[in-house]
Amino acid sequence: GPHNNTIAGVAVALKQANTPEFIQYSRLVRENCKTLANYLVSHNFDLVSGGTDNHLLLWDLKKQGVSGAKMEKLCEMAHITINKNSVKGDLSAVTPGGIRIGTAALTTRGFSPEDMLKVGELLVEALNLTVEIQNSCGSKLLKDFLIAAQKCEKVNDLKSKVQTLAKQFPMPGHQ
């Protein structure tokens, strides 16, 4: 039979989605993503489809010679949440050539389009660091990359920058 809790949850979500506040929030999520996409494109990075029209962007890292898995792991160490993602031409989902970035969580915390430029700077720094670590470890294997990344002090410097930016924006539900 029907699960009344699920029906109630959908009803509440639909009611909230029909408010002017949610419409404004949705527009800001898209604007933030567009701003981040434009920042990356202006710095000569490849985005699948050349940009975005929604809340997500897909960044192709093949030109930089690193996998999405390595970028994801480095960002995780620096407290940046992204996801590895396959892009056109990938031979295996195990070593995807891109990353997926969404802007809903940052928008919920109060990030504006201007703040997304700072996020873009941090992402570019993370990518450059990923390339640097991969080149220094002498191997293309993820396990070797992780060992080198854990020893790299620059990862902690990036993490500190991320935390400094994030502390300016309250986490919903936390004091």
Short mmCIF file of C-alpha atoms in Angstrom, two decimals:
data_model
loop_
_atom_site.label_atom_id
_atom_site.label_comp_id
_atom_site.label_asym_id
_atom_site.label_seq_id
_atom_site.Cartn_x
_atom_site.Cartn_y
_atom_site.Cartn_z
CA GLY A 1 0.00 0.00 0.00
CA PRO A 2 0.93 3.64 0.05
CA HIS A 3 3.59 4.85 2.45
CA ASN A 4 1.94 7.84 4.07
CA ASN A 5 5.26 9.24 5.28
CA THR A 6 6.55 9.31 1.70
CA ILE A 7 3.38 10.93 0.41
CA ALA A 8 3.56 13.54 3.18
CA GLY A 9 7.23 14.24 2.37
CA VAL A 10 6.46 14.76 -1.31
CA ALA A 11 3.55 17.04 -0.41
CA VAL A 12 5.71 19.21 1.84
CA ALA A 13 8.46 19.40 -0.81
CA LEU A 14 5.98 20.41 -3.51
CA LYS A 15 4.48 23.07 -1.28
CA GLN A 16 7.94 24.52 -0.56
CA ALA A 17 8.90 24.38 -4.24
CA ASN A 18 5.86 26.52 -5.01
CA THR A 19 7.08 29.47 -2.91
CA PRO A 20 8.74 32.65 -4.20
CA GLU A 21 11.70 31.95 -1.85
CA PHE A 22 12.38 28.57 -3.45
CA ILE A 23 12.14 30.04 -6.95
CA GLN A 24 14.65 32.74 -5.95
CA TYR A 25 16.92 30.08 -4.38
CA SER A 26 16.74 27.93 -7.53
CA ARG A 27 17.70 30.87 -9.71
CA LEU A 28 20.66 31.66 -7.44
CA VAL A 29 21.85 28.03 -7.55
CA ARG A 30 21.90 28.24 -11.36
CA GLU A 31 23.52 31.67 -11.37
CA ASN A 32 26.24 30.45 -8.99
CA CYS A 33 26.92 27.45 -11.20
CA LYS A 34 27.01 29.62 -14.32
CA THR A 35 29.47 32.00 -12.63
CA LEU A 36 31.76 29.11 -11.64
CA ALA A 37 31.53 27.62 -15.13
CA ASN A 38 32.38 30.96 -16.75
CA TYR A 39 35.35 31.37 -14.40
CA LEU A 40 36.75 27.97 -15.37
CA VAL A 41 36.16 28.52 -19.10
CA SER A 42 37.81 31.95 -18.90
CA HIS A 43 40.89 30.19 -17.52
CA ASN A 44 40.96 27.86 -20.55
CA PHE A 45 39.58 24.76 -18.84
CA ASP A 46 37.30 22.37 -20.71
CA LEU A 47 33.75 21.91 -19.53
CA VAL A 48 31.58 19.27 -21.12
CA SER A 49 28.98 21.18 -23.18
CA GLY A 50 31.10 24.32 -22.84
CA GLY A 51 29.34 25.56 -19.70
CA THR A 52 26.13 24.91 -17.82
CA ASP A 53 22.48 25.85 -17.75
CA ASN A 54 21.61 24.15 -14.48
CA HIS A 55 23.01 23.39 -11.02
CA LEU A 56 25.87 21.15 -12.19
CA LEU A 57 28.97 21.39 -14.31
CA LEU A 58 31.19 18.66 -15.66
CA TRP A 59 34.90 19.55 -15.86
CA ASP A 60 37.01 17.52 -18.30
CA LEU A 61 40.54 17.15 -16.86
CA LYS A 62 42.11 15.15 -19.68
CA LYS A 63 44.01 18.15 -21.07
CA GLN A 64 45.69 18.52 -17.67
CA GLY A 65 46.68 14.84 -17.65
CA VAL A 66 45.07 13.83 -14.36
CA SER A 67 42.11 11.64 -13.58
CA GLY A 68 38.92 12.73 -11.90
CA ALA A 69 39.63 10.14 -9.20
CA LYS A 70 42.88 11.90 -8.21
CA MET A 71 41.26 15.32 -8.21
CA GLU A 72 38.38 13.96 -6.12
CA LYS A 73 40.77 12.46 -3.55
CA LEU A 74 42.89 15.60 -3.29
CA CYS A 75 39.80 17.77 -2.90
CA GLU A 76 38.48 15.41 -0.24
CA MET A 77 41.73 15.91 1.72
CA ALA A 78 41.19 19.68 1.45
CA HIS A 79 37.51 19.47 2.50
CA ILE A 80 36.16 20.26 -0.96
CA THR A 81 33.28 18.03 -2.02
CA ILE A 82 33.23 17.06 -5.70
CA ASN A 83 32.66 13.79 -7.54
CA LYS A 84 34.76 12.00 -10.12
CA ASN A 85 32.78 11.55 -13.31
CA SER A 86 33.26 9.93 -16.68
CA VAL A 87 33.56 12.19 -19.70
CA LYS A 88 33.51 11.53 -23.43
CA GLY A 89 36.35 9.30 -24.51
CA ASP A 90 36.90 7.59 -21.16
CA LEU A 91 37.76 3.93 -21.51
CA SER A 92 36.86 3.02 -17.93
CA ALA A 93 34.66 4.41 -15.17
CA VAL A 94 37.38 3.36 -12.72
CA THR A 95 39.64 6.14 -14.00
CA PRO A 96 37.25 8.83 -15.16
CA GLY A 97 38.61 11.89 -16.90
CA GLY A 98 36.45 14.47 -15.21
CA ILE A 99 34.76 15.79 -12.11
CA ARG A 100 31.21 16.91 -11.40
CA ILE A 101 30.57 20.03 -9.34
CA GLY A 102 27.24 21.22 -7.99
CA THR A 103 26.37 24.54 -6.37
CA ALA A 104 23.23 23.80 -4.34
CA ALA A 105 25.05 23.14 -1.05
CA LEU A 106 27.13 26.32 -1.31
CA THR A 107 24.10 28.37 -2.28
CA THR A 108 22.21 26.99 0.72
CA ARG A 109 25.04 28.23 2.93
CA GLY A 110 24.76 31.73 1.44
CA PHE A 111 27.43 31.80 -1.29
CA SER A 112 26.86 34.49 -3.92
CA PRO A 113 28.15 34.61 -7.49
CA GLU A 114 31.10 36.71 -6.26
CA ASP A 115 31.94 33.97 -3.74
CA MET A 116 31.89 31.40 -6.54
CA LEU A 117 34.90 33.19 -8.05
CA LYS A 118 36.80 32.38 -4.83
CA VAL A 119 35.59 28.78 -5.12
CA GLY A 120 36.90 28.74 -8.69
CA GLU A 121 40.31 29.93 -7.49
CA LEU A 122 40.41 27.13 -4.91
CA LEU A 123 39.42 24.52 -7.48
CA VAL A 124 42.11 25.69 -9.89
CA GLU A 125 44.64 25.55 -7.04
CA ALA A 126 43.45 22.01 -6.25
CA LEU A 127 43.88 20.99 -9.88
CA ASN A 128 47.36 22.50 -10.11
CA LEU A 129 48.30 20.71 -6.91
CA THR A 130 46.92 17.43 -8.27
CA VAL A 131 49.08 17.81 -11.38
CA GLU A 132 52.13 18.73 -9.28
CA ILE A 133 51.74 15.75 -6.94
CA GLN A 134 51.15 13.33 -9.81
CA ASN A 135 54.30 14.57 -11.56
CA SER A 136 56.37 14.38 -8.37
CA CYS A 137 55.37 10.86 -7.35
CA GLY A 138 56.70 9.32 -10.58
CA SER A 139 53.67 7.13 -11.08
CA LYS A 140 50.20 7.42 -12.54
CA LEU A 141 48.75 4.93 -10.02
CA LEU A 142 46.14 6.29 -7.60
CA LYS A 143 47.72 4.50 -4.62
CA ASP A 144 51.08 6.18 -5.27
CA PHE A 145 49.35 9.54 -5.75
CA LEU A 146 47.58 9.18 -2.39
CA ILE A 147 50.83 8.43 -0.56
CA ALA A 148 52.47 11.51 -2.09
CA ALA A 149 49.41 13.71 -1.44
CA GLN A 150 49.29 12.73 2.23
CA LYS A 151 52.90 13.89 2.63
CA CYS A 152 52.39 17.17 0.77
CA GLU A 153 52.18 20.22 3.03
CA LYS A 154 50.53 22.24 0.24
CA VAL A 155 47.41 20.09 0.70
CA ASN A 156 47.13 21.36 4.28
CA ASP A 157 47.62 24.93 3.03
CA LEU A 158 44.74 24.46 0.58
CA LYS A 159 42.61 22.91 3.32
CA SER A 160 43.26 25.96 5.51
CA LYS A 161 42.14 28.30 2.71
CA VAL A 162 38.98 26.25 2.20
CA GLN A 163 38.18 26.32 5.92
CA THR A 164 38.78 30.08 6.11
CA LEU A 165 36.30 30.66 3.28
CA ALA A 166 33.76 28.16 4.59
CA LYS A 167 33.74 29.62 8.11
CA GLN A 168 32.25 32.82 6.69
CA PHE A 169 29.06 30.94 5.79
CA PRO A 170 26.94 29.20 8.42
CA MET A 171 26.13 25.54 8.02
CA PRO A 172 22.33 25.12 8.17
CA GLY A 173 21.36 23.34 11.37
CA HIS A 174 24.65 24.09 13.17
CA GLN A 175 25.45 26.94 15.51
#
